[in-house]
Every structure is written in C-alpha cells, then in structure tokens.
PDB file of C-alpha atoms in Angstrom:
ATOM      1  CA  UNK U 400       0.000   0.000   0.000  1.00  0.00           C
ATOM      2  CA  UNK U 401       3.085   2.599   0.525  1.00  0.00           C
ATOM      3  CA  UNK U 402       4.509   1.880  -2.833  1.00  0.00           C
ATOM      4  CA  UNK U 403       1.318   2.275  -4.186  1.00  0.00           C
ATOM      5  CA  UNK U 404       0.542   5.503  -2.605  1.00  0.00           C
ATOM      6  CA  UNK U 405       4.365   6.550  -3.341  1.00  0.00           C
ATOM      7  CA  UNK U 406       3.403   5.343  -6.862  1.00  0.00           C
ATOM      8  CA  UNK U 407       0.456   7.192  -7.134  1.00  0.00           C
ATOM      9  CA  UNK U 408       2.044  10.443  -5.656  1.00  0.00           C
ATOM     10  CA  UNK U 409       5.096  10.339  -8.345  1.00  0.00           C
ATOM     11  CA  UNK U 410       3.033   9.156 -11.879  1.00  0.00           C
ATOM     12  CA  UNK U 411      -1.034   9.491 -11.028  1.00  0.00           C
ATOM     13  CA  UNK U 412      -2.898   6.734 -10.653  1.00  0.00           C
ATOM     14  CA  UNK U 413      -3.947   5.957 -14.521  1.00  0.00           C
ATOM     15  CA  UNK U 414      -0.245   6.081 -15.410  1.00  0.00           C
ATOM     16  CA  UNK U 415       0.702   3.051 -12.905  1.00  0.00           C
ATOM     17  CA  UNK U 416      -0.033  -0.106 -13.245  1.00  0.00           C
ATOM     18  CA  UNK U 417      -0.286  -2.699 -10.555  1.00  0.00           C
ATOM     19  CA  UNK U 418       2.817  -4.633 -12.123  1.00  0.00           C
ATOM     20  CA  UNK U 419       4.634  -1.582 -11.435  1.00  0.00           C
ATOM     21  CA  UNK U 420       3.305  -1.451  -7.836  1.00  0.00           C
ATOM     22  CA  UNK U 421       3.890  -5.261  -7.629  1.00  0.00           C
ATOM     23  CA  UNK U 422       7.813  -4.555  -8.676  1.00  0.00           C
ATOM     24  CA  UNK U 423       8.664  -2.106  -6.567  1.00  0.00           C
ATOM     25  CA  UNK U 424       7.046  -3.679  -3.561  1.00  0.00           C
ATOM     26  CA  UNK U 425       8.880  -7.569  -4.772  1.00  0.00           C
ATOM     27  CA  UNK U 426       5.263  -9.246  -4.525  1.00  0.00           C
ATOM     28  CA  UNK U 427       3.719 -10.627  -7.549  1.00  0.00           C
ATOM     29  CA  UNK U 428       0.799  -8.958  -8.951  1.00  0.00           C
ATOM     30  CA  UNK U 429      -1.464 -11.937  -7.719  1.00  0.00           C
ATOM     31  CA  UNK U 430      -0.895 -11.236  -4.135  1.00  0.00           C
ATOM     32  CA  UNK U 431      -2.302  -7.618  -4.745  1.00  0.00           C
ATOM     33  CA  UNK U 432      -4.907  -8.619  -6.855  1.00  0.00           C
ATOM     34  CA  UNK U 433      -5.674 -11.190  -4.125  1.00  0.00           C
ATOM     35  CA  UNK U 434      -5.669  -8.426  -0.661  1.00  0.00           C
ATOM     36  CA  UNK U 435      -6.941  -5.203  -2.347  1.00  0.00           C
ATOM     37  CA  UNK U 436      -9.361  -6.933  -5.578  1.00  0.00           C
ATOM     38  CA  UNK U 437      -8.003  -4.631  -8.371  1.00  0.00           C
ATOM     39  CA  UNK U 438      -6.261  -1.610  -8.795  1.00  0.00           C
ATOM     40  CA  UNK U 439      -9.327   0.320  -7.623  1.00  0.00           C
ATOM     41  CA  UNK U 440      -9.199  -1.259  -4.748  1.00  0.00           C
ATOM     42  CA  UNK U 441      -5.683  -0.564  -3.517  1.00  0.00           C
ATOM     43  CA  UNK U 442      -6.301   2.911  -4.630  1.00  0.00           C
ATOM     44  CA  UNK U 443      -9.119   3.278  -1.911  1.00  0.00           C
ATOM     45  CA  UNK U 444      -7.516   1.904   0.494  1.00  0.00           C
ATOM     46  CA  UNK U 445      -4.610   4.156  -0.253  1.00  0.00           C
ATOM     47  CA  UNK U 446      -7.130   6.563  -0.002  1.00  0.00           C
ATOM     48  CA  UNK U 447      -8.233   5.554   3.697  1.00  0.00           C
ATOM     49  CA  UNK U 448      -4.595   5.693   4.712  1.00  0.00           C
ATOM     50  CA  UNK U 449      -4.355   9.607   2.763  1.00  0.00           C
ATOM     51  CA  UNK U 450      -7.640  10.465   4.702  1.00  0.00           C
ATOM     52  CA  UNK U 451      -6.247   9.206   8.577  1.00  0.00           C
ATOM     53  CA  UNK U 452      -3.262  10.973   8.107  1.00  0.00           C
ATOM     54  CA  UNK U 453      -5.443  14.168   8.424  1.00  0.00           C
ATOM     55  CA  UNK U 454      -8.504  12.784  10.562  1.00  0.00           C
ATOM     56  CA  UNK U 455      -5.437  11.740  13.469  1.00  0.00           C
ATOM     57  CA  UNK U 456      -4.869  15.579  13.940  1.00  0.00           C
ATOM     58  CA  UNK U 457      -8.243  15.464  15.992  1.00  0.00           C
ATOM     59  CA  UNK U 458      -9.221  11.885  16.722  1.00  0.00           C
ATOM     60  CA  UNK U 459      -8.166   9.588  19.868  1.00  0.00           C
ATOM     61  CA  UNK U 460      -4.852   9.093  17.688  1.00  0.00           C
ATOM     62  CA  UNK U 461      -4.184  12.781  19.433  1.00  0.00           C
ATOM     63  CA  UNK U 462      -1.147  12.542  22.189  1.00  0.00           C
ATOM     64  CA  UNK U 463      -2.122  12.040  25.480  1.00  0.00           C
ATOM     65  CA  UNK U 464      -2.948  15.647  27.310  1.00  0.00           C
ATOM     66  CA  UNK U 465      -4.235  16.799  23.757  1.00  0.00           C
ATOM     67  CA  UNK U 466      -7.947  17.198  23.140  1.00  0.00           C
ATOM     68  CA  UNK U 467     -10.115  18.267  20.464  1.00  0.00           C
ATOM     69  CA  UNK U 468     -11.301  20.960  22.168  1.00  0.00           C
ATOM     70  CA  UNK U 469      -7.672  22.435  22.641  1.00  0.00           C
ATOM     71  CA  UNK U 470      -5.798  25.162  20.741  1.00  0.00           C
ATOM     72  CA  UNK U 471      -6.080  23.646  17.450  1.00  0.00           C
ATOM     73  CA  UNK U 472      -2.356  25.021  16.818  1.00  0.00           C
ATOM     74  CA  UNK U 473      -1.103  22.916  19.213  1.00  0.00           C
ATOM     75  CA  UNK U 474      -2.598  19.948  18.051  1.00  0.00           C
ATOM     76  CA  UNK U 475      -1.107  20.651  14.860  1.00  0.00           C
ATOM     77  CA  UNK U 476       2.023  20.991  16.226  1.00  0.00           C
ATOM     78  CA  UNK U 477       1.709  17.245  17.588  1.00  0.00           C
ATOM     79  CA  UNK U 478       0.336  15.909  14.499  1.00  0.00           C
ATOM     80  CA  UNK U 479       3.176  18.221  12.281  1.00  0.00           C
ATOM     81  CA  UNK U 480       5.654  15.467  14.686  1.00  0.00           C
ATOM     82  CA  UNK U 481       3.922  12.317  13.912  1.00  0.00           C
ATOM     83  CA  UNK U 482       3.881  13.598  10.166  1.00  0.00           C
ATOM     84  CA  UNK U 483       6.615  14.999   9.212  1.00  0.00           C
ATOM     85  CA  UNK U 484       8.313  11.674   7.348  1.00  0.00           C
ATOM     86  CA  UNK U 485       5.370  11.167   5.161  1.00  0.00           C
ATOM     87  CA  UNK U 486       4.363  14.560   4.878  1.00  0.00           C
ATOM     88  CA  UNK U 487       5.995  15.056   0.963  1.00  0.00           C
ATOM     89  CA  UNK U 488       4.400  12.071  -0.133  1.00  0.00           C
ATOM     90  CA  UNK U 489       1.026  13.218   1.031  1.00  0.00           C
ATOM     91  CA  UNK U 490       1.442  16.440  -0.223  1.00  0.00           C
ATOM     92  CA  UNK U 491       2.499  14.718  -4.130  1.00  0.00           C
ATOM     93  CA  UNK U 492      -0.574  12.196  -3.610  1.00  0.00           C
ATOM     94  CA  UNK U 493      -2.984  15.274  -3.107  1.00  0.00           C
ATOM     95  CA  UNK U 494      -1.571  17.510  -5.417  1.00  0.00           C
ATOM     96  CA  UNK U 495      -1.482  14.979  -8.376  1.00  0.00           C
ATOM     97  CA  UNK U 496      -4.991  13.790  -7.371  1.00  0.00           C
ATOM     98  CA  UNK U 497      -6.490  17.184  -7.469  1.00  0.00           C
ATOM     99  CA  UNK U 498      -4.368  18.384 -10.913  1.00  0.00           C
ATOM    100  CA  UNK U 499      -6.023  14.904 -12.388  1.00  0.00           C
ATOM    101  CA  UNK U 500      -9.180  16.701 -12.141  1.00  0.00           C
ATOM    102  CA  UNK U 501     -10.499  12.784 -12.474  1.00  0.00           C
ATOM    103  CA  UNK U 502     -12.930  11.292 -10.095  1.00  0.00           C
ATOM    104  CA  UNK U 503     -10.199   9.967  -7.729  1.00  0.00           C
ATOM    105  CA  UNK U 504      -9.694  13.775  -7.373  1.00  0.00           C
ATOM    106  CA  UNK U 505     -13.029  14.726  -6.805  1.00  0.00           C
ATOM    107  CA  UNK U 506     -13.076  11.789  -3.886  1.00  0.00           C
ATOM    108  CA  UNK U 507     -10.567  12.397  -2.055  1.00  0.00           C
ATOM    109  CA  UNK U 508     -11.437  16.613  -2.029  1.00  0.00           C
ATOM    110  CA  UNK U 509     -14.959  15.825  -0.991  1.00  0.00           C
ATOM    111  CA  UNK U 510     -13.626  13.564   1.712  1.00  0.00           C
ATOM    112  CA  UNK U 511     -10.865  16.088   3.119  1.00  0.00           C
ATOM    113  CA  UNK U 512     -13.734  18.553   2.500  1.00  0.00           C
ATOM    114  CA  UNK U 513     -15.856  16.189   5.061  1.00  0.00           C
ATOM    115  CA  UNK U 514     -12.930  16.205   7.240  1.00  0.00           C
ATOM    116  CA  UNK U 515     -12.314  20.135   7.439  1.00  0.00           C
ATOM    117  CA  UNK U 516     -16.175  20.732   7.895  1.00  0.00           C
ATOM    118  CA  UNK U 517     -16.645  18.263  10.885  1.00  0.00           C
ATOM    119  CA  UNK U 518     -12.857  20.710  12.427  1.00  0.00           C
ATOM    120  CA  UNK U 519     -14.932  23.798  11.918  1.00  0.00           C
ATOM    121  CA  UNK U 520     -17.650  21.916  13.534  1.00  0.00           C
ATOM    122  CA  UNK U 521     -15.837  20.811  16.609  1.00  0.00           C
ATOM    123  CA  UNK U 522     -14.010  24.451  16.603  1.00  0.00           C
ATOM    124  CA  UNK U 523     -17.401  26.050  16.944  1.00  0.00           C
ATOM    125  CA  UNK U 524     -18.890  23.858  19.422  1.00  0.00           C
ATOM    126  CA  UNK U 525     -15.746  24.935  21.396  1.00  0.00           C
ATOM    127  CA  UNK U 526     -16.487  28.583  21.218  1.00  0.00           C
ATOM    128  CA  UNK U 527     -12.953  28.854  19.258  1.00  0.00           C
ATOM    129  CA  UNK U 528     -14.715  30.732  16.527  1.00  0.00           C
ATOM    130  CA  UNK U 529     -15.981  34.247  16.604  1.00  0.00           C
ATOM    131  CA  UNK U 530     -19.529  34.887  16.111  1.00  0.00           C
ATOM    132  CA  UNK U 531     -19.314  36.256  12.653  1.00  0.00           C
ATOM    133  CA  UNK U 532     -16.640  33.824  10.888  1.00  0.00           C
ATOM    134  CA  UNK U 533     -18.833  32.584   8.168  1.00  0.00           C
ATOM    135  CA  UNK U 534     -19.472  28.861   8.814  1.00  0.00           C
ATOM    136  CA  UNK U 535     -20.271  27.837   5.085  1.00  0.00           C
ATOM    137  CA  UNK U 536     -17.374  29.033   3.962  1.00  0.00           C
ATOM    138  CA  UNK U 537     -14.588  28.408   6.438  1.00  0.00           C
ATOM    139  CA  UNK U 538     -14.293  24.718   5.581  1.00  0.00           C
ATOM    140  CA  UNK U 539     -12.968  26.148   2.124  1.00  0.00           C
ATOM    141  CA  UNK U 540     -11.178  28.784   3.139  1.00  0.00           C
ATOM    142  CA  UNK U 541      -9.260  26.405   5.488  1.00  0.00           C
ATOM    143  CA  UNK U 542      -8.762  23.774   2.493  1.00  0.00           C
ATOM    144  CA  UNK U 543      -7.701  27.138  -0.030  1.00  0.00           C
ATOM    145  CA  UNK U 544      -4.966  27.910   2.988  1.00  0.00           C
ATOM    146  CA  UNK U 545      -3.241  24.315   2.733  1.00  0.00           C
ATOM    147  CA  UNK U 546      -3.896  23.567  -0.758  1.00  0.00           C
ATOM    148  CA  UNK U 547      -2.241  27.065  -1.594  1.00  0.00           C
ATOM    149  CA  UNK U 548       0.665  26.102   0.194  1.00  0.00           C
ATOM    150  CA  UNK U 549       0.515  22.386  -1.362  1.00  0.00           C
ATOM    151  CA  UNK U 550       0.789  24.071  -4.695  1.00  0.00           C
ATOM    152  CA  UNK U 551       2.800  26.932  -4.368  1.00  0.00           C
ATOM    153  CA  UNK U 552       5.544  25.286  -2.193  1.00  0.00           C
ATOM    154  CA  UNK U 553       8.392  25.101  -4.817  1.00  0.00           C
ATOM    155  CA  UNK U 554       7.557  28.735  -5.209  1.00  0.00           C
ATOM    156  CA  UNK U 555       7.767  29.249  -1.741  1.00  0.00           C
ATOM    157  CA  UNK U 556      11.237  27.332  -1.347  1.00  0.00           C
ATOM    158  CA  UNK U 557      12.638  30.215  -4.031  1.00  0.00           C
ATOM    159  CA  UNK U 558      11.436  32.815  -2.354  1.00  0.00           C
ATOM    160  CA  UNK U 559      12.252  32.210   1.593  1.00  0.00           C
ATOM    161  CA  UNK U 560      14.909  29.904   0.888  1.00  0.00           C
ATOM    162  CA  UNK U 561      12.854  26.946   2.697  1.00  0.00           C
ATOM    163  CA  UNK U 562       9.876  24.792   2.096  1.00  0.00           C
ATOM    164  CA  UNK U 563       6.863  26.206   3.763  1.00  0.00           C
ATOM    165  CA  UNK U 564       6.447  23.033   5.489  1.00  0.00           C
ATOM    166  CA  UNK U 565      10.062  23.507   7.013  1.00  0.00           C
ATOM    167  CA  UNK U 566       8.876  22.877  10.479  1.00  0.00           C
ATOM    168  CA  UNK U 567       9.454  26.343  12.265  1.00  0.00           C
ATOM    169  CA  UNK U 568       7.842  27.791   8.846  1.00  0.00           C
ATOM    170  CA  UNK U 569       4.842  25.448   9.353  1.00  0.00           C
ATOM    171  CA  UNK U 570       3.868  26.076  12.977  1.00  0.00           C
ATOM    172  CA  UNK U 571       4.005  29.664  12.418  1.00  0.00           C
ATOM    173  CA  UNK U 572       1.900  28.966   9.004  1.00  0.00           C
ATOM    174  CA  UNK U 573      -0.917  27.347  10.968  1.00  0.00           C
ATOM    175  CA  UNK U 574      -0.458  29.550  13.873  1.00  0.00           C
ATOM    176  CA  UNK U 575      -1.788  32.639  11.158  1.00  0.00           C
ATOM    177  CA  UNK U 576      -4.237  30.387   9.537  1.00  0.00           C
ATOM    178  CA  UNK U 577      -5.768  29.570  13.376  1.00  0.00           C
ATOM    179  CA  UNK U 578      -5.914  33.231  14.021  1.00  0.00           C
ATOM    180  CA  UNK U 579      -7.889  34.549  11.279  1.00  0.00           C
ATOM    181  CA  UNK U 580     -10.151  31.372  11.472  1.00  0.00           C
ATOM    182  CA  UNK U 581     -10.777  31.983  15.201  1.00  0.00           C
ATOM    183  CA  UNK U 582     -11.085  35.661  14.742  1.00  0.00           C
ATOM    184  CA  UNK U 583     -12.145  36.044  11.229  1.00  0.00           C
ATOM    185  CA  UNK U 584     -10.867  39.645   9.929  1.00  0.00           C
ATOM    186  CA  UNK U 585     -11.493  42.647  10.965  1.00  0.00           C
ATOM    187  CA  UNK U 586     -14.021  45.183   9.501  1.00  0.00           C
ATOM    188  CA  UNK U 587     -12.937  48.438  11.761  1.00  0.00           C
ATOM    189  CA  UNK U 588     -11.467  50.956   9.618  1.00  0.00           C
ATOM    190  CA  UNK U 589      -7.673  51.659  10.657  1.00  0.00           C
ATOM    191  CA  UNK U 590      -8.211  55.220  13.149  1.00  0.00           C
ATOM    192  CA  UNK U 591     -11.675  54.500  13.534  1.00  0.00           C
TER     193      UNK U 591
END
C-alpha cells in the first residue's frame, strides 16, 4: 500500500499499473490482486490511509494531554511530529490527485472537504470561533490555505529559501491560519 501511494504520488494513478506497484514492492501482482481486488481497490484503500493521516490531527490518535477541544495550533504541532516523514508524499498524492481533475480527485477533495467541515464543527462547538466567521465558507477557506501552500511550495522554497512546510515555517503557518479562522478579519477601519 506505501509503494502504491508513493506510486500514485510520483506518476497518477492511470499512469501506474499494478505490475509496477507489484515490482517495486517484490510481490507478484497476484498477491495484490488477491488483498486489495483490483487496482481500484488498492487505490481506496490508499485513499483511507491519505484520509487518517489528516482525521489523526483530531481523533483519539491525538497525544495524550491533547484534546479536540484544545488550541487547534497545538494539536497541529503534535500531528506536524507524527507527520513529518510522510508529509511530501502526502502532499504529491494530493496535489497529483487534485491536478487529475479525475474522479479519484473529486473523492478524495470531498472527503478532506468532510474532514475540514466536521474541524470547523468541533471548533465552533468549542467557542474557538468568533460569532461572525462565516461557517459555510470556512471549511474552504481552510482547504484554499493548505492547498495554496501544497501548490505553491516550490515557489515558496525560491522565495524564503525553505519549504513552507520547514517545520518552524509550518507552525508559524498554521499559527496565522488559526488566528484569522478563530477571529475572522477585521471590519474596523484603521483610526476609527
């Protein structure tokens, strides 16, 4: 399933084939066939291991003195930790499978969607959102904040120097996100 989501990341999904996932994993093509059923198969369930990464930052799989009703910058912090290994391959796997435009693209944003809209959820039932941060919205704001930064990261790298998931650069990255979702921005004139 790694190689496969490694796979995935690197080519897209239509240009890999499972013999090319069987190679680079040194299992025959029958014993994937056999576990996952076909390609499409191993491709959602590379697509349930893409979706925990995220759903961990505010599940039980949180560290022990971290709840969902915390500072959600601090369990990002914790979850930027357990992450950080995998964290280019899941940005290649979601990048590729939203530039695909296919339906593997439009699955996995709907389910990320589904993910960000039950945070916002949880944030608001925590009183961690101000009374006049549109609710509709916010779920895609948040996604446009991370997917910007999915996309525009090699552009990013050229102009600070650093990846914007470099950690330091990533903490204070959701740190600004978690302020203007929590406080939404300001409509008082400057002087006023």
């Amino acid at each position: 399933m790694r190689t496969a989501f490694a796979l995935f990341a690197e080519k897209g999904f239509d240009s890999v084939t499972v013999r090319d996932i069987a190679a680079a994993s040194s299992v025959s093509v029958g014993l994937i066939n056999h576990h996952f059923g076909s390609k499409d198969g191993l491709r959602e369930a590379v697509d349930e291991f893409f979706i925990a990464q995220f759903e961990d930052a505010i599940t039980d799989a949180a560290p022990q003195g971290l709840s969902a009703t915390q500072d959600p910058a601090e369990l990002i912090d914790a979850w930027i930790e357990r992450h950080a290994e995998d964290w280019p391959t899941i940005v290649a796997y979601f990048r590729r499978a939203l530039l695909e435009e296919s339906d593997w693209g439009f699955s996995l944003f709907q389910r990320f969607y589904g993910f960000v809209q039950s945070t916002v959820m949880r944030m608001d039932a925590a009183g961690q959102l101000a009374p006049d941060v549109d609710r509709l919205w916010l779920p895609f704001l948040m996604m446009y904040l991370e997917l910007g930064t999915m996309v525009f990261d090699p552009y990013i790298k050229r102009v600070l120097g650093r990846s914007g998931y470099d950690r330091e650069l990533w903490q204070r990255r959701h740190r600004a996100y978690m302020t203007l979702i929590r406080r939404g921005a300001s409509s008082r004139r400057a002087g006023g």
